[in-house]
Coordinates of C-alpha atoms and ligand atoms in Angstrom, one line a residue:
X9 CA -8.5 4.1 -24.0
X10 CA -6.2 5.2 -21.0
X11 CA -5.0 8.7 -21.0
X12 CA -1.1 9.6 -20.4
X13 CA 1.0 12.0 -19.7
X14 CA 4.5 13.3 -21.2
X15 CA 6.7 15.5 -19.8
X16 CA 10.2 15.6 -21.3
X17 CA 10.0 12.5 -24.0
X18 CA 12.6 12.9 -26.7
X19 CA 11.2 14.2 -30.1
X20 CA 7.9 14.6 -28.0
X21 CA 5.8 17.9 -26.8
X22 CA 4.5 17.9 -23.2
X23 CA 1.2 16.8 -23.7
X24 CA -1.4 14.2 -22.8
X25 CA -2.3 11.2 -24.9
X26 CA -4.5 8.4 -25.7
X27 CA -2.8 5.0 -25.7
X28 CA -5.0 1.8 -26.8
X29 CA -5.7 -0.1 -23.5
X30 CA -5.1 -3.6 -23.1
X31 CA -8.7 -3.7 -21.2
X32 CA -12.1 -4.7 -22.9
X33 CA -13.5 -1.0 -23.1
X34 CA -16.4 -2.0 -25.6
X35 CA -18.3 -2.9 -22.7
X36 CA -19.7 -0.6 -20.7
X37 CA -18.1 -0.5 -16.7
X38 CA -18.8 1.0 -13.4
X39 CA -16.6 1.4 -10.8
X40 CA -16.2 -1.3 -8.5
X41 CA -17.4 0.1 -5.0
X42 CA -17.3 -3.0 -3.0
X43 CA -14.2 -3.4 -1.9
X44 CA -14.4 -3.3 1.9
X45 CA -10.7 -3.3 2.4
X46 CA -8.7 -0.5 3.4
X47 CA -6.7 1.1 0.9
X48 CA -2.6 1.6 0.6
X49 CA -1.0 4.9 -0.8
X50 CA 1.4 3.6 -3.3
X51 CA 4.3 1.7 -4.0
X52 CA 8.0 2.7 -5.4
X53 CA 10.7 2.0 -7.3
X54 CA 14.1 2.9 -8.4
X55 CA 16.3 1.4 -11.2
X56 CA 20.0 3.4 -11.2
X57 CA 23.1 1.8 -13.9
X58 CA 20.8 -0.4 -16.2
X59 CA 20.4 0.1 -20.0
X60 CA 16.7 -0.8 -20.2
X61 CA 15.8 1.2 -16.6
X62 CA 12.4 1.7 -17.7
X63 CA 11.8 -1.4 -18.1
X64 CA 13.1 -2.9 -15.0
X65 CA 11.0 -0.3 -13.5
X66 CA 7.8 -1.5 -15.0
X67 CA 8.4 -4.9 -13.8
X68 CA 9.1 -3.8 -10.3
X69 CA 5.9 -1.3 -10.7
X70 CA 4.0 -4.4 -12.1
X71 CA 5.0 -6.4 -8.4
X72 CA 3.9 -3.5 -6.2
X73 CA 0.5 -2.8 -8.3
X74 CA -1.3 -4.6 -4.7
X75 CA -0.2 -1.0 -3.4
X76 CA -2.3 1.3 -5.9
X77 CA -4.6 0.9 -8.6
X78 CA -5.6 4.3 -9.5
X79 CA -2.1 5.5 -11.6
X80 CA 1.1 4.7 -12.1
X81 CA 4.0 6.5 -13.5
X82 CA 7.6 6.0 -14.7
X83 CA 10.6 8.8 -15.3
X84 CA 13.9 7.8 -16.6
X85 CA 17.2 9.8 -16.5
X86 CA 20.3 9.4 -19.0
X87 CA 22.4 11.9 -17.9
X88 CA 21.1 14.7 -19.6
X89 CA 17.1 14.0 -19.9
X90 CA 14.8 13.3 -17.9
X91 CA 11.9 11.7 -19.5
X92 CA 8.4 11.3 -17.3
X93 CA 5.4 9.4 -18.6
X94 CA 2.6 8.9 -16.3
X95 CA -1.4 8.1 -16.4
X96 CA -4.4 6.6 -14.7
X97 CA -5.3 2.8 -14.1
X98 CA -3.4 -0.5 -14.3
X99 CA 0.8 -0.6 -14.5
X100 CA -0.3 -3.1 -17.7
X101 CA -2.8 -0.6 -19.2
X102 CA -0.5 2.2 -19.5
X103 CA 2.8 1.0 -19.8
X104 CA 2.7 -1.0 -23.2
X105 CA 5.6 -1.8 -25.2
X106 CA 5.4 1.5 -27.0
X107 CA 5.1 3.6 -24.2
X108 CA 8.4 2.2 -22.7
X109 CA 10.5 2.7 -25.8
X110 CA 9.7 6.6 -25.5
X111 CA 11.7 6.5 -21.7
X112 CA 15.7 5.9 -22.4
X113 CA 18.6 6.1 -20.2
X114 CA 20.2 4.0 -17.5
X115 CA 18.2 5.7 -14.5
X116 CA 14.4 5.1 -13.5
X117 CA 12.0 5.7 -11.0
X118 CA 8.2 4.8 -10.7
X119 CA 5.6 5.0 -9.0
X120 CA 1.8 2.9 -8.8
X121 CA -0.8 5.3 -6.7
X122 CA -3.7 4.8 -4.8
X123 CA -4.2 8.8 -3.8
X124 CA -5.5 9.7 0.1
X125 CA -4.0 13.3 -0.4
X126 CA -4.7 15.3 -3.5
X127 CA -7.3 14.7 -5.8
X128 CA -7.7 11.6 -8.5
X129 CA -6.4 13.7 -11.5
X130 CA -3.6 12.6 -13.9
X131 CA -1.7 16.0 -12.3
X132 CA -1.5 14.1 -9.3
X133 CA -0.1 10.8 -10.3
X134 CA 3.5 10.1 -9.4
X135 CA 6.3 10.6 -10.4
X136 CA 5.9 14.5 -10.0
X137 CA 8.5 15.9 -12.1
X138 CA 9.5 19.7 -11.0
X139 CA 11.9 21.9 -12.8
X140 CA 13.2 23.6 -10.0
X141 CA 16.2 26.1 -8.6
X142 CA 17.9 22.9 -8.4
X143 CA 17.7 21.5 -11.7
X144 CA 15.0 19.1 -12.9
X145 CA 13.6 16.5 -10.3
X146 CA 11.4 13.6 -10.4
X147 CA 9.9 12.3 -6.9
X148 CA 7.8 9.3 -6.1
X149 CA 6.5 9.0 -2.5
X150 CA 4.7 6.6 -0.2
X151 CA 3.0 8.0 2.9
X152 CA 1.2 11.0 4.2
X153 CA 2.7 13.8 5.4
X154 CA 0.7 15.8 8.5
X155 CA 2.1 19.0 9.0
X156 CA 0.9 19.9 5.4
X157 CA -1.1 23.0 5.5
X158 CA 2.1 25.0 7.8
X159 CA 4.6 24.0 4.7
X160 CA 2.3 24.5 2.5
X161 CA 1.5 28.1 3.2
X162 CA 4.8 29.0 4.3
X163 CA 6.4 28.0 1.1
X164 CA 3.5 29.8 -0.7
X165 CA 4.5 33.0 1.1
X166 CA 8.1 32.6 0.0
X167 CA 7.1 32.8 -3.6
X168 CA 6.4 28.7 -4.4
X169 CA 4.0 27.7 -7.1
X170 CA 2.3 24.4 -6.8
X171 CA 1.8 22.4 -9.8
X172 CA 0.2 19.5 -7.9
X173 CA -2.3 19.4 -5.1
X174 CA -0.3 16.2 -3.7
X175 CA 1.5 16.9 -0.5
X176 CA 4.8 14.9 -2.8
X177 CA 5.4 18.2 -4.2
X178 CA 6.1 20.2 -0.9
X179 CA 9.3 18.1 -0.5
X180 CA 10.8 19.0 -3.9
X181 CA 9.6 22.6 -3.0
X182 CA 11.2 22.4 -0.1
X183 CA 14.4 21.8 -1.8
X184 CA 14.0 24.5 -4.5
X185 CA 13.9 27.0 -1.7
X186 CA 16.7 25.3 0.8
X187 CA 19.5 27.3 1.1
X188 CA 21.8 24.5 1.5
X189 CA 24.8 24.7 -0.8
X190 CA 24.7 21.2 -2.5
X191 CA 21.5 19.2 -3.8
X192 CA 21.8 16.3 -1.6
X193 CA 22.2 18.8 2.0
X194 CA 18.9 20.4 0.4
X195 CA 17.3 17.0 0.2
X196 CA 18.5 16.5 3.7
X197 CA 17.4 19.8 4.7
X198 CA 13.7 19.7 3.4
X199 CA 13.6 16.1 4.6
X200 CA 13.9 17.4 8.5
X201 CA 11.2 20.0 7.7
X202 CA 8.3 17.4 6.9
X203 CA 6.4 14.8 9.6
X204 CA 4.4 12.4 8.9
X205 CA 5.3 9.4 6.8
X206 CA 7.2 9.1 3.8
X207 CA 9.3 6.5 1.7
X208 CA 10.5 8.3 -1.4
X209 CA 13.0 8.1 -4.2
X210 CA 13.4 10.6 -6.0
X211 CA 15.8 11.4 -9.4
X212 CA 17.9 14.1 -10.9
X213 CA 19.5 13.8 -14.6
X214 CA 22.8 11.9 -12.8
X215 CA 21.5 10.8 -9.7
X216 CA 19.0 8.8 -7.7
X217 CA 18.0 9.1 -3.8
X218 CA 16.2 7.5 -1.6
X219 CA 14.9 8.2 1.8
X220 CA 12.6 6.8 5.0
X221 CA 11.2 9.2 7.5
X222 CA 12.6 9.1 10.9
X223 CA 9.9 7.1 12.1
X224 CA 9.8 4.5 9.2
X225 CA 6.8 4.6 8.4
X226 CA 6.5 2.8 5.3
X227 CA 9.0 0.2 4.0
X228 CA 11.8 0.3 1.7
X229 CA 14.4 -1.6 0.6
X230 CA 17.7 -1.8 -1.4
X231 CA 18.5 -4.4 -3.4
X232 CA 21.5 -5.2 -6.5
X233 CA 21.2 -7.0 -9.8
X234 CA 24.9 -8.5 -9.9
X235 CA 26.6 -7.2 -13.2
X236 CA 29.2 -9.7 -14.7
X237 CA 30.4 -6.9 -17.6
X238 CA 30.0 -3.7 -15.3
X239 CA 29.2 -1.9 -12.7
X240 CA 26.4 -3.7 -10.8
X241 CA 22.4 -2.3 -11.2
X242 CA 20.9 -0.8 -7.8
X243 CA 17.5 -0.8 -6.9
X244 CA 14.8 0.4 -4.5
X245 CA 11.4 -0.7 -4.0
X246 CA 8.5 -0.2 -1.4
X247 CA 8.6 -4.2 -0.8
X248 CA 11.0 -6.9 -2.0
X249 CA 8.9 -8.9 -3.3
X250 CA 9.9 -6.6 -6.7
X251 CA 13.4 -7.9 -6.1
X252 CA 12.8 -11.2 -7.6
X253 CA 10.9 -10.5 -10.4
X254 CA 14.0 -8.1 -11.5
X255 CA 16.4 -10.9 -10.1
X256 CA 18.0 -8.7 -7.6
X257 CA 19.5 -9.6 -4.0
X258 CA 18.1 -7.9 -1.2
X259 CA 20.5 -6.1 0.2
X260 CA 19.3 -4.3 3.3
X261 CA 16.5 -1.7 4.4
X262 CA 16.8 1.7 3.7
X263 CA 16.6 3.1 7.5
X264 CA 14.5 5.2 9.5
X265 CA 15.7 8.8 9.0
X266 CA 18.3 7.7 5.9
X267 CA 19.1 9.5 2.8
X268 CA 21.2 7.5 0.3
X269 CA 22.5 8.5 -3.3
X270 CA 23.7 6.8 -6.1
X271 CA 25.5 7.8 -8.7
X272 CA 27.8 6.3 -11.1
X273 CA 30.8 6.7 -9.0
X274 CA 29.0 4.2 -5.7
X275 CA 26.4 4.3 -3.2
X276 CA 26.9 6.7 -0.2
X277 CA 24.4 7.3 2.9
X278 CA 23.8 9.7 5.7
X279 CA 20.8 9.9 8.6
X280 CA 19.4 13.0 8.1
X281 CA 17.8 12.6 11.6
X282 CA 18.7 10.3 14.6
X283 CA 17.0 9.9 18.2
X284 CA 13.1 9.4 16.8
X285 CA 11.2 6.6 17.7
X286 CA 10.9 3.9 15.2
X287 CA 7.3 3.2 14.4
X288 CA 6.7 1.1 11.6
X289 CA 3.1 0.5 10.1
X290 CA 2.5 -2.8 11.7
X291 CA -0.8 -3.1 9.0
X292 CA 2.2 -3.9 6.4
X293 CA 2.3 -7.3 8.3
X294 CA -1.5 -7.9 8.9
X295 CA -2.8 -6.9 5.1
X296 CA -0.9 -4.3 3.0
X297 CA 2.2 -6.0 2.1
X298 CA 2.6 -9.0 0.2
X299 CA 3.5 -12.7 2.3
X300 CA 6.2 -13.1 -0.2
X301 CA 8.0 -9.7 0.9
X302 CA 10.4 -9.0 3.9
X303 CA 9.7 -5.9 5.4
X304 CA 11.4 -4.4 8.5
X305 CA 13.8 -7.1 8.4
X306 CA 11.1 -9.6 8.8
X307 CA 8.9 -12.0 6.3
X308 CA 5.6 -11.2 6.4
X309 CA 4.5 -14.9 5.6
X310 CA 6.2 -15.6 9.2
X311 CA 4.2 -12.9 10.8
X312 CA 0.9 -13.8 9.3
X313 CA 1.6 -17.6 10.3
X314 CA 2.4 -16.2 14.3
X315 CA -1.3 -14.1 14.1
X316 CA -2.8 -17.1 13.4
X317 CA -1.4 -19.2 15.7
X318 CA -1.6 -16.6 18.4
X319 CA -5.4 -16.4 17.8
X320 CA -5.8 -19.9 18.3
X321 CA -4.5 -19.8 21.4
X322 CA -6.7 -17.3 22.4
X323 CA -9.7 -17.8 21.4
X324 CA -10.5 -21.2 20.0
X325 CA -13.6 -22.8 20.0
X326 CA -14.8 -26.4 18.9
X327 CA -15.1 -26.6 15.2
X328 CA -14.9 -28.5 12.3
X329 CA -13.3 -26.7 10.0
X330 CA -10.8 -23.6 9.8
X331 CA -11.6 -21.3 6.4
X332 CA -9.7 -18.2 5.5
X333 CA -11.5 -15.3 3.9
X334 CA -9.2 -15.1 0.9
X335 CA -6.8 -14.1 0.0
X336 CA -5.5 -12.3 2.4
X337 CA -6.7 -14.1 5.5
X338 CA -5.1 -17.3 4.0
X339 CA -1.7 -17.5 5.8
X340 CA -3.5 -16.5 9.3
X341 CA -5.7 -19.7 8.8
X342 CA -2.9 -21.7 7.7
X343 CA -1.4 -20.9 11.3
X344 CA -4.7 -20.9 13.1
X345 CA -5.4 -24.4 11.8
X346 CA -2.0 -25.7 12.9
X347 CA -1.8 -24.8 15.8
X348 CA -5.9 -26.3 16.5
X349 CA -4.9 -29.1 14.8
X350 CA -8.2 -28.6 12.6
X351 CA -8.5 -29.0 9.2
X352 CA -8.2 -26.1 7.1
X353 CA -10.0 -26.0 4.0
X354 CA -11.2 -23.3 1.1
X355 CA -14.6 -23.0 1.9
X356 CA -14.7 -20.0 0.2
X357 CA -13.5 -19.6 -3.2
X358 CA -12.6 -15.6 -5.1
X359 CA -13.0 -14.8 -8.2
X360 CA -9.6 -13.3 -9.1
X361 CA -11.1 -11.6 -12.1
X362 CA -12.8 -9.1 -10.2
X363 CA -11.1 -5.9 -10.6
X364 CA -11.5 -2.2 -9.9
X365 CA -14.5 -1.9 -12.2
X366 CA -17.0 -5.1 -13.5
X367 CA -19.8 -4.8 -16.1
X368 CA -22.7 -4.0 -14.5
X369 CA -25.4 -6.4 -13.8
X370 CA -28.6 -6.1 -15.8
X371 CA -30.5 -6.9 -12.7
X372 CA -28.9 -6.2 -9.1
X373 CA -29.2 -8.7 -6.6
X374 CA -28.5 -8.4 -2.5
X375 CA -25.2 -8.4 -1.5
X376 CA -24.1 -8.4 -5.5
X377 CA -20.9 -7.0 -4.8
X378 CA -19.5 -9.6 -2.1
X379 CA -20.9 -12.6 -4.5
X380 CA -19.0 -11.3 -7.3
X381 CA -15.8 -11.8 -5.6
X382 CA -16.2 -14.8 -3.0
X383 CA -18.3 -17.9 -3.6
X384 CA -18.9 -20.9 -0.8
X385 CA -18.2 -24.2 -1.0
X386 CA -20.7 -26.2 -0.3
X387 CA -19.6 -29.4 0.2
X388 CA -17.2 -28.0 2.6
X389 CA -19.1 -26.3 4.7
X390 CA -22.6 -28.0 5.0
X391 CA -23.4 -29.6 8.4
X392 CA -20.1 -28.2 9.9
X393 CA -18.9 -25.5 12.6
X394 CA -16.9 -23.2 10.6
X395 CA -14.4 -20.8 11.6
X396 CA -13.2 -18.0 9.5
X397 CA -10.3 -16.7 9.4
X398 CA -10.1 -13.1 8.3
X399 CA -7.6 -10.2 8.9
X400 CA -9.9 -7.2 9.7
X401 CA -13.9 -5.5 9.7
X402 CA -14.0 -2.1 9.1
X403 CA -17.2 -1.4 8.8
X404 CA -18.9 -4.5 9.6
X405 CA -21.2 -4.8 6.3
X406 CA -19.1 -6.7 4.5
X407 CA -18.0 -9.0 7.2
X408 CA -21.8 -9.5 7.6
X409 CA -22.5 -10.5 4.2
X410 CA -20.1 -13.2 4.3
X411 CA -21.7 -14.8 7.5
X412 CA -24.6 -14.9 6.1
X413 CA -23.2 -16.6 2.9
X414 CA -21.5 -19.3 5.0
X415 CA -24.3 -20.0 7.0
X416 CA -26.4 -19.9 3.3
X417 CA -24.3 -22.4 2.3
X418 CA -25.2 -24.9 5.4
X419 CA -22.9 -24.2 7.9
X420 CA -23.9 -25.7 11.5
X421 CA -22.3 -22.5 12.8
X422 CA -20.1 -19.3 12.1
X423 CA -17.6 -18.3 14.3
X424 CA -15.6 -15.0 13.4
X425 CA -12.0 -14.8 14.3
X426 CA -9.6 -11.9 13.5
X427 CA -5.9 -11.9 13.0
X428 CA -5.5 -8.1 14.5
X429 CA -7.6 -5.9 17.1
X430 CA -10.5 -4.2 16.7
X431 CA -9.7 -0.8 14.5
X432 CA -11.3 2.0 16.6
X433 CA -9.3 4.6 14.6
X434 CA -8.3 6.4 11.7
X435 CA -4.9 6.3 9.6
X436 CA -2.9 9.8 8.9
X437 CA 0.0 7.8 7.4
X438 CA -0.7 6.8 3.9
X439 CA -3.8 4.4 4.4
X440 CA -7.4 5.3 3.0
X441 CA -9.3 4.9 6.0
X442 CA -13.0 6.1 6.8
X443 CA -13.5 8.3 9.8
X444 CA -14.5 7.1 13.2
X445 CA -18.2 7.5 12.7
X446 CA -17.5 4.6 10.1
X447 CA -15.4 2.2 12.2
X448 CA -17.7 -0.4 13.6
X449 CA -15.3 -1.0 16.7
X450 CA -14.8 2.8 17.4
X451 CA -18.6 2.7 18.0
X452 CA -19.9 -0.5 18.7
X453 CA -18.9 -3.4 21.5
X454 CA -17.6 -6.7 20.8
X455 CA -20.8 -8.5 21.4
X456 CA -22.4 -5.8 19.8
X457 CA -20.4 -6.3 16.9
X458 CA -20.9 -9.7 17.2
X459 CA -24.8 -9.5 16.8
X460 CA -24.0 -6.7 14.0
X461 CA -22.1 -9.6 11.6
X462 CA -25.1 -12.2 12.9
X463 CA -21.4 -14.8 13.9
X464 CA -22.2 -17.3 16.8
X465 CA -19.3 -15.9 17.9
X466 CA -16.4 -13.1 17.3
X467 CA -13.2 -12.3 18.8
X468 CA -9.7 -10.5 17.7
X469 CA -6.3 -10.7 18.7
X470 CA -5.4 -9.2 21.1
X471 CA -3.0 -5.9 21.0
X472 CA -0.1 -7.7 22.8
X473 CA -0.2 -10.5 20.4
X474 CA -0.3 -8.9 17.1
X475 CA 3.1 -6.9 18.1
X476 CA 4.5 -10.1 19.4
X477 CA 4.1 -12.1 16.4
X478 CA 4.9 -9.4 13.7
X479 CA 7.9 -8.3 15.4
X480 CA 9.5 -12.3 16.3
X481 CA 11.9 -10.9 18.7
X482 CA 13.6 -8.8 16.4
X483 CA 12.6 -5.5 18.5
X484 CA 11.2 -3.5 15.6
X485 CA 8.9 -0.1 16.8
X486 CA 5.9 -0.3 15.8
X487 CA 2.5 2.1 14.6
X488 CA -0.6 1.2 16.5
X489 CA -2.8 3.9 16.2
X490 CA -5.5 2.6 14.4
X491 CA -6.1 0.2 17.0
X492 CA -5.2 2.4 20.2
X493 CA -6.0 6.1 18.9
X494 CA -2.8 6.6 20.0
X495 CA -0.5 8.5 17.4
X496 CA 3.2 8.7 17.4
X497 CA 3.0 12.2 15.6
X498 CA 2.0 15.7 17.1
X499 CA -0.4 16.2 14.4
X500 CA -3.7 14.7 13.8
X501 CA -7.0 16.0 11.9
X502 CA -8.6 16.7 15.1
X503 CA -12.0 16.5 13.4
X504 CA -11.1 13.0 12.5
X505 CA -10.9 11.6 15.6
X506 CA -13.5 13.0 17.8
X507 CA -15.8 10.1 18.7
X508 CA -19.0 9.2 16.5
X509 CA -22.4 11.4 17.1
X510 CA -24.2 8.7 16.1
X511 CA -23.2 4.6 16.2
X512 CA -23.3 3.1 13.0
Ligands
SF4_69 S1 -2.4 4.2 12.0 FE1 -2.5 1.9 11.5 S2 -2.5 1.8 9.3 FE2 -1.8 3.9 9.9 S3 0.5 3.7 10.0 FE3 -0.3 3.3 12.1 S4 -0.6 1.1 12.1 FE4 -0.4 1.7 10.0

């Protein structure tokens, strides 16, 4: 069973609820604690002028679910209402067909979470709908903001009560208590008062908004489904790859420091604040986003292609055969192997069945967790120098325990190649990170890394590369930090980023 919440559902009581999943839950499950990747907040999306809104939103929702796993949530607005269903696991699990039919009206917004601020309740998944000095409001955000704890308490002394632990809800506080005379200067307002990152839209009974932090953070774009019979249907989401499962046309980026509003009488804009730095998360091009999506004005297929290629260049050795550790390394390889001119092959097959949470093995084996996702190919890799092709190590033990299966499966030799630079530090901007003491390159040496992973031999693109190939002349700012310890905000978790007391 998955458990929901309701908040404002016609002919329904607030309350939480028990919906049938569409999961096997007759066996028993444990979480799936493998996963070696880092994690991304959440993705968004907003529906405004279409008569099944909800629905739209799901399928946009059901596109982004790559961005969160642990909730997702969907409000709708008909003028009057505004509806808010929300609950924990997949987009699929909770959002049957039953569900849907209790969210009317022409307006949505929704949200899929993976939580870094807040705890894992059903509270805390998005969207957060507030009744506030302002009227009812629905937000759904993707980031981190940094200069929590100041708003937080100050907006506590003014009289604020928090519903939520998630740093979401300070924005819509923030607007509750804006003096500002109209809703959408308040929104402008509490917008300038927050750092850190954020791409949000957020809902009233008549209107949707949506807005980027100056810095720009986090993607998000605009698109329209063309209307024949009426107006035409707007919509926002966290990547555009959404777009085409709704059959919408990109239409731009929402930009750094942009608020925009639609309401049934057009779309209008204004930048809330000008003169900052962009600084993009350039980790939405090596992993996060999708290779199907355009993000800052750019594919991220292309930029994928250009790391590979650009770590060929670099650091090529002799080999046989070019193998990506899938799926995400895949379109690096695809590059790398172009531009070596060696062949590339899947020598390492996943098991896309492999969830957040598998049935537990009546008898655990070494490295159980990386064999339930990835299995070698043999016959591709016996006898043969292999490179692989993958687009990060965090920790190193994962990294590791792929070698070791390559080289199990007959390899001549491993050789480790990474489509981004060593990450020596920590994310404050919306991705799950671990702390320094458990980044292997904030700790360890590339040789020493090297020896870690048991490779014949490791290497990473370098910094200059990465931002040349993600950004393809287009000039786009980028975020670094994780790979320079250098952050383009005033405040960091100080704690966070003092080096290791002990190496890993
Ligand atoms: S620190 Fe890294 S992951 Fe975080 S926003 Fe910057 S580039 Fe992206």
């Amino acid at each position: 069973m998955t458990r929901i919440l309701l908040q404002g559902v016609p002919g329904v009581a607030d309350r939480t609820h028990e919906v049938q999943s569409l999961t096997t839950d007759h066996c028993p499950r444990i979480p799936y604690q493998e996963d070696p990747k880092l994690k991304e907040e959440c993705g968004v999306v907003a529906i405004h002028g279409h008569p099944d809104a909800a629905r739209q939103a799901y399928l946009g929702l059901y596109a982004l679910q790559h961005r969160g796993q642990e909730s997702a949530g969907i409000a709708t607005a008909d003028g009057t209402r505004l509806a808010n269903i929300k609950g924990m696991g997949l987009v699929s699990e909770i959002f049957t067909d039953d569900v849907l039919q209790k969210l009317p009206g022409s307006m949505a917004i929704g949200h899929t979470r993976y939580s870094t601020t807040g705890d894992s309740a059903l509270l805390n998944a998005q969207p957060i709908r507030v009744d506030s000095t302002k009227g009812l409001i629905a937000i759904a955000h993707n980031g981190n903001l940094v200069n929590l704890g100041n708003v937080r308490a100050r907006l506590e002394r003014a009289g604020a009560y928090f519903q939520t632990t998630s740093d979401s809800e300070i924005i819509v506080q923030l607007i509750a208590h804006s003096r500002a005379g109209t809703l959408v200067d308040a929104i402008a307002d509490s917008l300038s008062q927050v750092e850190g990152a954020f791409s949000i839209v957020m809902m009233t009974r008549d209107r949707i908004f949506a807005a980027r932090d100056p810095r720009g953070f986090r993607p998000l774009s605009m698109g329209r489904i063309r209307n024949t019979d009426g107006p035409d249907t707007i919509v926002f989401a966290s990547e555009t790859c959404a777009f085409d499962l709704l059959r919408a046309d990109y239409e731009r980026d929402v930009l750094p420091g942009e608020l925009v509003m639609v309401t049934e009488d057009g779309v209008t804009s204004r930048q809330y604040s000008t003169g900052v730095p962009q600084t993009s998360c350039i980790f939405e091009h090596v992993y996060f986003a999708r290779p199907d999506s355009r993000i800052y004005g750019r594919w991220v297929q292309e930029s994928r292609d250009q790391m590979g290629r650009q770590l060929a260049r670099e650091s090529h050795v002799p080999s046989d055969v070019i193998v990506p550790v899938p799926d995400s390394g895949v379109t690096a390889a695809i590059g790398y192997a172009e531009q070596c001119g060696v062949p590339f092959r899947f020598g390492l097959i996943r098991n896309h069945y492999v969830g957040r949470t598998f049935i537990e093995p009546e008898q655990r084996v070494r490295d159980f967790g990386v064999k339930l996702k990835l299995n070698p190919v043999r016959n591709l890799l016996e006898g043969k120098r292999v490179i692989l092709i993958d687009d990060s190590i965090i920790r190193g033990t994962t990294s590791r325990k792929i070698v070791r299966m390559v080289r199990g499966a007959g390899a001549k030799e491993v050789h480790l190649r990474i489509s981004c630079p060593p990450t020596i530090s920590p994310c404050f901007y919306g991705v799950d990170t671990p702390s320094k003491r458990d980044l292997i390159a904030a700790n360890k040496t590339i040789e020493e890394i090297r020896q870690f992973i048991e490779a014949d031999s490791l290497a990473y693109l370098s910094l200059d590369g990465m931002t040349k190939a993600c950004d393809g002349g287009e000039g786009t700012g980028f975020c670094v930090a994780c790979y320079t310890g250098n952050y383009p905000t005033q405040w960091v978790d100080v704690e966070d980023i003092l080096p290791a007391a002990a190496s890993v």
